[in-house]
Tab-separated table of C-alpha atoms and ligand atoms in Angstrom:
chain	number	residue	atom	x	y	z
I	123	MET	CA	62.569	45.250	35.227
I	124	THR	CA	61.796	42.015	37.105
I	125	ASN	CA	58.271	42.041	35.719
I	126	ALA	CA	59.499	41.979	32.043
I	127	VAL	CA	61.630	38.885	32.919
I	128	ASP	CA	58.617	37.073	34.371
I	129	LEU	CA	56.612	37.926	31.400
I	130	THR	CA	59.022	36.608	28.850
I	131	ALA	CA	59.201	33.375	30.828
I	132	LEU	CA	55.435	33.133	31.045
I	133	GLU	CA	54.978	33.608	27.411
I	134	GLU	CA	57.447	31.091	26.649
I	135	GLU	CA	55.560	28.592	28.828
I	136	LEU	CA	52.339	29.338	27.433
I	137	LYS	CA	53.427	29.026	23.892
I	138	ALA	CA	54.996	25.735	24.690
I	139	ASP	CA	51.599	24.769	26.284
I	140	ILE	CA	50.021	25.848	23.167
I	141	SER	CA	52.133	23.929	20.771
I	142	GLY	CA	52.026	20.918	22.939
I	143	ALA	CA	48.177	20.746	22.710
I	144	GLN	CA	47.389	17.724	20.721
I	145	SER	CA	43.771	18.044	20.143
I	146	LEU	CA	41.229	20.981	19.907
I	147	HIS	CA	39.839	19.875	23.183
I	148	ALA	CA	43.378	20.065	24.956
I	149	LEU	CA	43.967	23.613	23.132
I	150	GLU	CA	40.531	24.912	24.577
I	151	ASP	CA	41.789	23.970	27.992
I	152	VAL	CA	44.889	26.001	27.490
I	153	ARG	CA	43.091	28.938	26.224
I	154	VAL	CA	40.836	28.967	29.314
I	155	ALA	CA	43.785	28.513	31.581
I	156	THR	CA	45.635	31.412	29.925
I	157	LEU	CA	42.848	34.026	28.716
I	158	GLY	CA	39.846	32.823	30.622
I	159	LYS	CA	38.257	34.769	33.320
I	160	LYS	CA	40.645	33.362	35.868
I	161	GLY	CA	43.357	32.631	33.363
I	162	ARG	CA	47.049	33.449	34.022
I	163	VAL	CA	47.114	36.505	31.812
I	164	SER	CA	43.789	37.745	32.876
I	165	ALA	CA	45.025	37.415	36.483
I	166	LEU	CA	48.126	39.764	35.800
I	167	MET	CA	45.766	42.295	34.315
I	168	GLN	CA	44.048	42.271	37.553
I	169	THR	CA	47.157	43.246	39.404
I	170	LEU	CA	47.591	46.356	37.478
I	171	GLY	CA	45.634	48.408	40.022
I	172	LYS	CA	47.999	47.480	42.869
I	173	LEU	CA	50.977	48.842	41.062
I	174	PRO	CA	52.353	52.220	41.523
I	175	PRO	CA	51.185	54.586	38.952
I	176	ASP	CA	54.440	55.083	37.222
I	177	GLU	CA	54.944	51.455	36.503
I	178	ARG	CA	51.295	50.711	35.640
I	179	LYS	CA	51.337	51.744	32.091
I	180	ALA	CA	54.605	50.060	31.024
I	181	PHE	CA	53.466	46.778	32.735
I	182	GLY	CA	50.011	47.036	31.248
I	183	GLN	CA	51.485	47.397	27.640
I	184	SER	CA	53.739	44.458	28.174
I	185	VAL	CA	50.966	42.150	29.580
I	186	ASN	CA	48.679	43.360	26.532
I	187	GLY	CA	51.541	42.385	24.291
I	188	VAL	CA	51.796	38.890	25.597
I	189	LYS	CA	48.232	38.633	25.532
I	190	THR	CA	47.984	39.538	21.809
I	191	ARG	CA	50.929	37.094	20.833
I	192	VAL	CA	49.493	34.323	22.953
I	193	SER	CA	45.917	34.743	21.171
I	194	GLU	CA	47.628	34.704	17.807
I	195	ALA	CA	49.362	31.448	18.817
I	196	LEU	CA	46.239	29.982	19.917
I	197	ASP	CA	44.554	30.905	16.768
I	198	ALA	CA	47.366	29.406	14.689
I	199	ARG	CA	47.409	26.285	16.589
I	200	LYS	CA	43.592	25.917	16.437
I	201	ALA	CA	43.710	26.300	12.365
I	202	THR	CA	46.542	23.522	12.300
I	203	LEU	CA	44.466	21.307	14.509
I	204	GLU	CA	41.366	21.895	12.599
I	205	ALA	CA	43.289	21.329	9.267
I	206	ALA	CA	44.680	18.078	10.519
I	207	ALA	CA	41.220	16.841	11.766
I	208	LEU	CA	39.866	17.379	8.344
I	209	GLU	CA	42.716	15.801	6.755
I	210	LEU	CA	42.157	12.772	8.923
I	211	ARG	CA	38.432	12.712	8.157
I	212	LEU	CA	38.966	12.753	4.216
I	213	ALA	CA	41.636	10.185	4.580
I	214	THR	CA	39.496	7.729	6.671
I	215	GLU	CA	36.242	8.526	4.913
I	216	ARG	CA	37.439	8.379	1.302
I	217	ALA	CA	35.308	6.507	-1.126
I	218	ASP	CA	36.718	4.496	-3.909
I	219	VAL	CA	34.385	5.381	-6.622
I	220	THR	CA	35.980	2.779	-8.885
I	221	LEU	CA	34.858	-0.012	-6.673
I	222	PRO	CA	31.937	-2.205	-8.132
I	223	VAL	CA	28.656	-1.504	-6.688
I	224	ARG	CA	27.960	-3.617	-3.426
I	225	LEU	CA	25.232	-6.043	-4.305
I	226	GLY	CA	22.605	-5.372	-1.720
I	227	PRO	CA	18.745	-6.466	-1.822
I	228	GLU	CA	18.351	-3.220	-4.188
I	229	ALA	CA	20.299	-5.013	-6.889
I	230	GLU	CA	17.855	-8.013	-7.026
I	231	GLY	CA	14.957	-5.759	-7.916
I	232	ARG	CA	14.331	-5.142	-11.562
I	233	ILE	CA	12.330	-2.247	-13.444
I	234	HIS	CA	9.691	-3.849	-15.455
I	235	PRO	CA	9.938	-3.303	-19.163
I	236	VAL	CA	6.873	-1.436	-19.348
I	237	SER	CA	8.109	1.065	-16.567
I	238	GLN	CA	11.380	1.186	-18.584
I	239	ALA	CA	9.561	2.020	-21.821
I	240	MET	CA	7.565	4.795	-20.081
I	241	GLU	CA	10.799	6.398	-18.555
I	242	GLU	CA	12.530	6.181	-21.971
I	243	LEU	CA	9.491	7.846	-23.573
I	244	ALA	CA	9.197	10.504	-20.863
I	245	GLU	CA	12.989	11.189	-21.326
I	246	ILE	CA	12.587	11.451	-25.119
I	247	PHE	CA	9.575	13.943	-24.961
I	248	ALA	CA	11.104	15.943	-22.049
I	249	ASP	CA	13.940	16.683	-24.519
I	250	MET	CA	11.266	17.911	-27.087
I	251	GLY	CA	9.604	20.289	-24.519
I	252	PHE	CA	6.824	18.189	-23.296
I	253	SER	CA	5.729	17.663	-19.736
I	254	VAL	CA	4.149	14.749	-18.329
I	255	ALA	CA	0.381	14.850	-17.374
I	256	GLU	CA	-1.680	12.481	-15.270
I	257	GLY	CA	-5.107	11.681	-14.815
I	258	PRO	CA	-7.024	9.031	-12.773
I	259	ASP	CA	-7.632	5.265	-13.992
I	260	ILE	CA	-11.243	5.649	-12.638
I	261	GLU	CA	-12.657	8.243	-15.030
I	262	THR	CA	-15.926	10.169	-15.636
I	263	ASP	CA	-18.103	8.965	-18.570
I	264	ASP	CA	-17.746	12.606	-19.782
I	265	ASN	CA	-14.042	12.781	-19.795
I	266	ASN	CA	-13.594	9.287	-21.234
I	267	PHE	CA	-16.223	9.696	-23.966
I	268	THR	CA	-18.571	12.626	-24.221
I	269	LYS	CA	-15.914	15.505	-24.176
I	270	LEU	CA	-13.906	13.527	-26.811
I	271	ASN	CA	-16.928	13.884	-29.113
I	272	ILE	CA	-18.104	10.506	-28.528
I	273	PRO	CA	-21.788	10.967	-27.635
I	274	GLU	CA	-24.036	8.505	-25.822
I	275	GLU	CA	-25.185	6.384	-28.779
I	276	HIS	CA	-21.987	6.331	-30.513
I	277	PRO	CA	-20.675	3.022	-31.630
I	278	ALA	CA	-17.195	3.784	-30.366
I	279	ARG	CA	-18.600	3.306	-26.843
I	280	GLN	CA	-19.306	-0.402	-27.688
I	281	ASP	CA	-16.027	-0.866	-29.627
I	282	GLN	CA	-14.062	-0.140	-26.469
I	283	ASP	CA	-15.532	-2.895	-24.261
I	284	THR	CA	-15.717	-0.510	-21.342
I	285	PHE	CA	-15.742	-1.674	-17.733
I	286	TYR	CA	-18.449	0.475	-16.160
I	287	PHE	CA	-19.239	1.185	-12.510
I	288	HIS	CA	-22.636	1.160	-10.927
I	289	PRO	CA	-24.187	4.648	-11.474
I	290	ASN	CA	-23.571	6.685	-8.249
I	291	SER	CA	-26.531	8.434	-6.267
I	292	ASP	CA	-26.395	11.426	-8.865
I	293	GLY	CA	-26.962	8.971	-11.641
I	294	GLU	CA	-23.279	9.503	-12.865
I	295	ARG	CA	-21.517	6.404	-14.238
I	296	LEU	CA	-17.769	6.152	-13.738
I	297	VAL	CA	-15.582	3.923	-15.911
I	298	LEU	CA	-12.132	2.444	-15.913
I	299	ARG	CA	-10.705	4.776	-18.651
I	300	THR	CA	-10.496	2.925	-21.924
I	301	HIS	CA	-7.637	5.167	-23.252
I	302	THR	CA	-5.243	7.889	-22.085
I	303	SER	CA	-7.101	10.207	-24.291
I	304	SER	CA	-9.238	11.343	-21.123
I	305	VAL	CA	-5.939	12.938	-19.981
I	306	GLN	CA	-6.173	15.320	-23.126
I	307	ILE	CA	-9.636	16.528	-21.764
I	308	ARG	CA	-8.306	17.123	-18.242
I	309	THR	CA	-5.239	19.060	-19.540
I	310	MET	CA	-7.278	21.404	-21.636
I	311	LEU	CA	-9.813	21.963	-19.115
I	312	ARG	CA	-7.046	22.942	-16.585
I	313	GLN	CA	-4.437	24.670	-18.822
I	314	LYS	CA	-4.629	27.234	-21.727
I	315	PRO	CA	-2.586	26.840	-24.978
I	316	PRO	CA	0.242	26.540	-25.784
I	317	ILE	CA	-0.049	22.808	-24.585
I	318	ARG	CA	2.601	20.219	-25.079
I	319	ILE	CA	2.114	17.000	-22.744
I	320	ILE	CA	2.395	13.350	-22.912
I	321	ALA	CA	0.346	11.173	-20.571
I	322	PRO	CA	1.549	7.620	-20.039
I	323	GLY	CA	-0.674	5.329	-17.943
I	324	ARG	CA	-2.735	2.139	-17.529
I	325	VAL	CA	-6.011	1.673	-19.524
I	326	TYR	CA	-8.741	-1.106	-19.360
I	327	ARG	CA	-10.915	-2.989	-21.681
I	328	SER	CA	-12.780	-5.995	-21.244
I	329	ASP	CA	-10.898	-8.004	-23.651
I	330	SER	CA	-8.427	-10.873	-23.241
I	331	ASP	CA	-6.616	-13.236	-25.568
I	332	GLN	CA	-2.902	-13.708	-26.471
I	333	THR	CA	-2.407	-10.125	-27.676
I	334	HIS	CA	-4.839	-8.372	-25.462
I	335	THR	CA	-5.064	-8.054	-21.639
I	336	PRO	CA	-7.856	-6.305	-19.651
I	337	MET	CA	-5.184	-3.754	-18.437
I	338	PHE	CA	-2.595	-2.376	-20.696
I	339	HIS	CA	-0.702	0.754	-21.112
I	340	GLN	CA	-0.920	3.671	-23.495
I	341	ILE	CA	0.982	6.867	-23.990
I	342	GLU	CA	-0.957	9.916	-25.223
I	343	ALA	CA	0.532	13.153	-26.626
I	344	LEU	CA	-1.327	16.398	-26.990
I	345	VAL	CA	0.000	19.549	-28.649
I	346	ILE	CA	-2.182	22.681	-28.832
I	347	ASP	CA	-1.030	26.135	-30.227
I	348	GLU	CA	-2.028	28.529	-32.974
I	349	GLU	CA	-0.059	27.055	-35.936
I	350	THR	CA	0.237	23.290	-35.231
I	351	HIS	CA	-0.293	21.159	-38.247
I	352	MET	CA	0.065	17.539	-39.551
I	353	GLY	CA	3.703	18.117	-40.427
I	354	HIS	CA	4.645	18.821	-36.716
I	355	LEU	CA	2.695	15.633	-35.930
I	356	LYS	CA	4.704	13.417	-38.302
I	357	TRP	CA	7.934	15.027	-37.330
I	358	THR	CA	7.281	14.312	-33.695
I	359	LEU	CA	6.310	10.583	-34.286
I	360	GLU	CA	9.391	10.112	-36.261
I	361	GLU	CA	11.694	11.634	-33.805
I	362	MET	CA	10.220	9.669	-31.163
I	363	PHE	CA	10.589	6.345	-33.090
I	364	ARG	CA	14.093	7.048	-33.842
I	365	ALA	CA	15.036	7.864	-30.268
I	366	PHE	CA	12.986	5.116	-28.770
I	367	PHE	CA	14.298	2.238	-31.039
I	368	GLU	CA	17.749	3.894	-31.033
I	369	VAL	CA	18.119	3.863	-34.825
I	370	ASP	CA	19.139	6.635	-37.266
I	371	GLU	CA	16.005	6.336	-39.689
I	372	VAL	CA	12.626	4.937	-39.431
I	373	THR	CA	10.053	4.432	-42.032
I	374	MET	CA	6.624	5.363	-40.856
I	375	ARG	CA	3.249	5.500	-42.549
I	376	LEU	CA	0.208	7.536	-41.551
I	377	ARG	CA	-2.832	5.416	-42.807
I	378	SER	CA	-6.144	7.387	-43.130
I	379	SER	CA	-8.486	6.252	-40.336
I	380	PHE	CA	-11.450	7.648	-38.103
I	381	PHE	CA	-11.550	8.516	-34.529
I	382	PRO	CA	-14.242	10.696	-33.228
I	383	PHE	CA	-11.907	13.033	-31.525
I	384	THR	CA	-9.641	13.860	-34.369
I	385	GLU	CA	-10.191	15.129	-38.010
I	386	PRO	CA	-8.461	14.166	-40.020
I	387	SER	CA	-7.379	10.756	-38.200
I	388	ALA	CA	-4.797	8.376	-39.167
I	389	GLU	CA	-3.421	4.912	-37.846
I	390	ILE	CA	0.381	4.946	-37.252
I	391	ASP	CA	2.182	2.068	-38.813
I	392	LEU	CA	5.879	1.458	-38.426
I	393	ALA	CA	8.019	-0.440	-40.878
I	394	ALA	CA	9.050	-3.489	-39.148
I	395	ASP	CA	12.653	-3.219	-40.238
I	396	VAL	CA	13.342	-1.770	-36.860
I	397	ILE	CA	12.732	-5.083	-35.401
I	398	GLY	CA	14.344	-7.064	-38.191
I	399	LYS	CA	11.208	-7.879	-40.326
I	400	PRO	CA	11.681	-5.913	-43.489
I	401	GLY	CA	8.531	-5.676	-45.798
I	402	GLN	CA	6.042	-5.705	-42.861
I	403	TRP	CA	4.078	-2.958	-41.245
I	404	LEU	CA	3.451	-2.781	-37.373
I	405	GLU	CA	0.266	-0.876	-36.192
I	406	ILE	CA	1.432	1.220	-33.220
I	407	GLY	CA	-1.417	3.681	-32.616
I	408	GLY	CA	-3.775	6.329	-33.777
I	409	CYS	CA	-3.330	10.127	-34.211
I	410	GLY	CA	-4.796	13.111	-35.819
I	411	MET	CA	-5.650	16.780	-35.547
I	412	VAL	CA	-7.748	17.348	-32.511
I	413	HIS	CA	-11.411	17.714	-33.505
I	414	PRO	CA	-12.765	21.431	-33.186
I	415	ASN	CA	-15.748	19.900	-31.144
I	416	VAL	CA	-13.065	18.645	-28.550
I	417	LEU	CA	-11.459	22.055	-28.410
I	418	ARG	CA	-14.758	23.781	-27.857
I	419	ASN	CA	-15.798	21.195	-25.193
I	420	CYS	CA	-12.793	22.346	-23.198
I	421	GLY	CA	-13.332	26.055	-23.677
I	422	ILE	CA	-10.595	26.505	-26.360
I	423	ASP	CA	-11.461	28.529	-29.406
I	424	PRO	CA	-10.960	26.265	-32.613
I	425	GLU	CA	-10.891	29.332	-34.846
I	426	ARG	CA	-7.677	30.445	-33.065
I	427	TYR	CA	-6.168	27.223	-31.788
I	428	GLN	CA	-5.517	23.793	-33.137
I	429	GLY	CA	-3.310	20.861	-32.648
I	430	PHE	CA	-2.595	17.277	-32.790
I	431	ALA	CA	-2.815	14.107	-30.523
I	432	PHE	CA	-1.729	10.646	-30.793
I	433	GLY	CA	-2.059	7.523	-28.513
I	434	MET	CA	-0.080	4.406	-28.602
I	435	GLY	CA	0.246	1.200	-26.976
I	436	ILE	CA	3.298	1.094	-24.647
I	437	ASP	CA	3.206	-2.664	-24.205
I	438	ARG	CA	3.359	-3.008	-27.856
I	439	MET	CA	6.369	-0.914	-28.211
I	440	ALA	CA	8.241	-2.512	-25.232
I	441	MET	CA	7.436	-6.029	-26.983
I	442	LEU	CA	8.955	-4.713	-30.157
I	443	LYS	CA	12.035	-3.000	-28.756
I	444	TYR	CA	13.128	-5.457	-26.090
I	445	GLY	CA	12.024	-8.694	-28.079
I	446	LEU	CA	9.464	-9.890	-25.672
I	447	PRO	CA	7.413	-12.650	-27.289
I	448	ASP	CA	4.060	-12.737	-25.083
I	449	LEU	CA	2.152	-9.871	-23.785
I	450	ARG	CA	0.603	-12.071	-21.126
I	451	ASP	CA	3.905	-12.587	-19.315
I	452	PHE	CA	4.075	-8.866	-18.683
I	453	PHE	CA	1.379	-9.170	-15.912
I	454	SER	CA	2.003	-12.826	-14.762
I	455	GLY	CA	4.265	-11.725	-11.786
I	456	ASP	CA	6.951	-14.412	-12.707
I	457	MET	CA	10.256	-13.265	-11.082
I	458	ARG	CA	12.316	-15.375	-13.554
I	459	TRP	CA	10.791	-13.501	-16.472
I	460	LEU	CA	11.409	-10.120	-14.712
I	461	LYS	CA	14.933	-11.133	-13.892
I	462	HIS	CA	15.465	-11.930	-17.503
I	463	TYR	CA	13.743	-9.104	-19.153
I	464	GLY	CA	13.878	-6.452	-16.570
I	465	PHE	CA	16.139	-3.593	-16.240
I	466	SER	CA	18.746	-2.617	-13.504
I	467	VAL	CA	17.400	-0.193	-10.901
I	468	LEU	CA	20.630	1.765	-11.287
I	469	ASP	CA	20.481	2.449	-14.810
I	470	MET	CA	18.193	5.489	-15.556
I	471	PRO	CA	17.399	6.031	-19.084
I	472	SER	CA	19.024	9.203	-20.479
I	473	LEU	CA	19.547	10.380	-23.902
I	474	ALA	CA	23.167	11.320	-23.043
I	475	GLY	CA	24.039	7.986	-21.559
I	476	GLY	CA	21.922	5.684	-23.531
I	477	LEU	CA	18.302	4.810	-23.033
I	478	SER	CA	18.362	1.017	-22.267
I	479	SER	CA	22.021	0.254	-22.299
W	163	DAH	N1	-7.532	6.672	-28.009
W	163	DAH	C1	-7.314	5.844	-29.112
W	163	DAH	C2	-7.521	4.363	-28.678
W	163	DAH	O1	-7.258	4.073	-27.531
W	163	DAH	C3	-6.073	6.207	-29.673
W	163	DAH	C4	-5.911	7.414	-30.370
W	163	DAH	C5	-6.174	7.757	-31.538
W	163	DAH	C6	-5.342	8.666	-29.453
W	163	DAH	C7	-6.101	8.978	-32.082
W	163	DAH	C8	-5.280	9.879	-29.920
W	163	DAH	C9	-5.716	10.102	-31.140
W	163	DAH	O2	-4.815	10.866	-29.305
W	163	DAH	O3	-5.472	11.255	-31.797
W	163	DAH	O4	-7.629	3.656	-29.675
C-alpha cells in the first residue's frame, strides 16, 4: 500500500524533528506542526472521508498509530528537555553554603547587650513553657500601683520616684510604668489560670547616677496555678540563672523582704562567683508569692489559685554576664561601644546553639 509507505516516511521525519528540537519552545513548534489543528497528522485524518470505504478503516488505524507514537515521542522529548533545563538551573544557581557570609551593611549593625539579654531570657523561659506578655510603657495608676496592692497613700509610691503625666479630663493620672509588675495585672485581667508568662521591657524612675538611669529594663515573671509554691519559684530562678550565666551551678539566696504585691516576699541575691568575685552577693531582683489581694483585684479566687512572681533588672544582669563596667554607656548611643560590646545580628541566641557564643 502506497499510503503505508508514506506514513512510515512521515513518522521517521517527524521523529527526527522531535529529537532535533533543542528547546521546549522548538519542541512546541514541532507539536503544533504535527498534531495541531492544521498539523500534518491532523491533515491526514481529514483526508479519510475522501477514501473508498474499504481503505478507510485500515488507513485510519495506521494514522492513529502514527499519532500515538509521535505523541509519545513528543512527551519523552519534553521530559528530557525539562530535566535538562532543571539541571542547568541547579548547576548555575547553586549556592556554596561553605562560603563566608558576604559583609554587607547588615553586618555593621550590632545587637545591643540589653536586647541580647532579653532574647536569651526569652529563649530560656520559652524552654520552660513561659510565653512573653507585653504592656505599654505609659500605664494607668491603677495597673502600676492600686491593683498591685499599693494604695494611694502607700509609701511605696514615693519610693519609686514616679514620672506622672498631668491628669486627663476624667481626672485619671497616667504614669510611665515604674516596673514591669503592671504586666502581671494586665495578664491576669485578660487570662484565666494556669498562667506562665514573662514580661521584659522598659521601666522609668526619676533617678540618675552611676548605677541608675531614668529608663532601664526589667523582666517580670508570673506563674499562677492551683499548687504553685515557693519551691517552684526557687527552682525556676536557679534554672534561669544557670542557663543565663551558662554555668553548671549557681548559689542563690532568697532574703526576706517586703513588697506590697507579694506575701511572703524576698530579695533575690546571687553569689558573685559567677562573675569571678567569690564571697560577695549580688542583688538581682525581688520575688514572692502573689498577694491574695492582687489575685482578688484581678478576679482570681485566692482560695483556689496561688502563684509566684519575680522582677529583675535586665541591665544589671547584662552588665554581670558580659562584663560591662558602666550602666550609663548602655544609653549613650556611642557606636564604638556598641561595636565592641554588641552582638552579631546573625547569631540568634538558642539553647541548642549557645546563648551568646
Ligand atoms: N516590681 C519590683 C521592683 O521594681 C520587683 C518585684 C518584686 C517584682 C517582687 C515582683 C515581685 O514580681 O514579686 O522593685
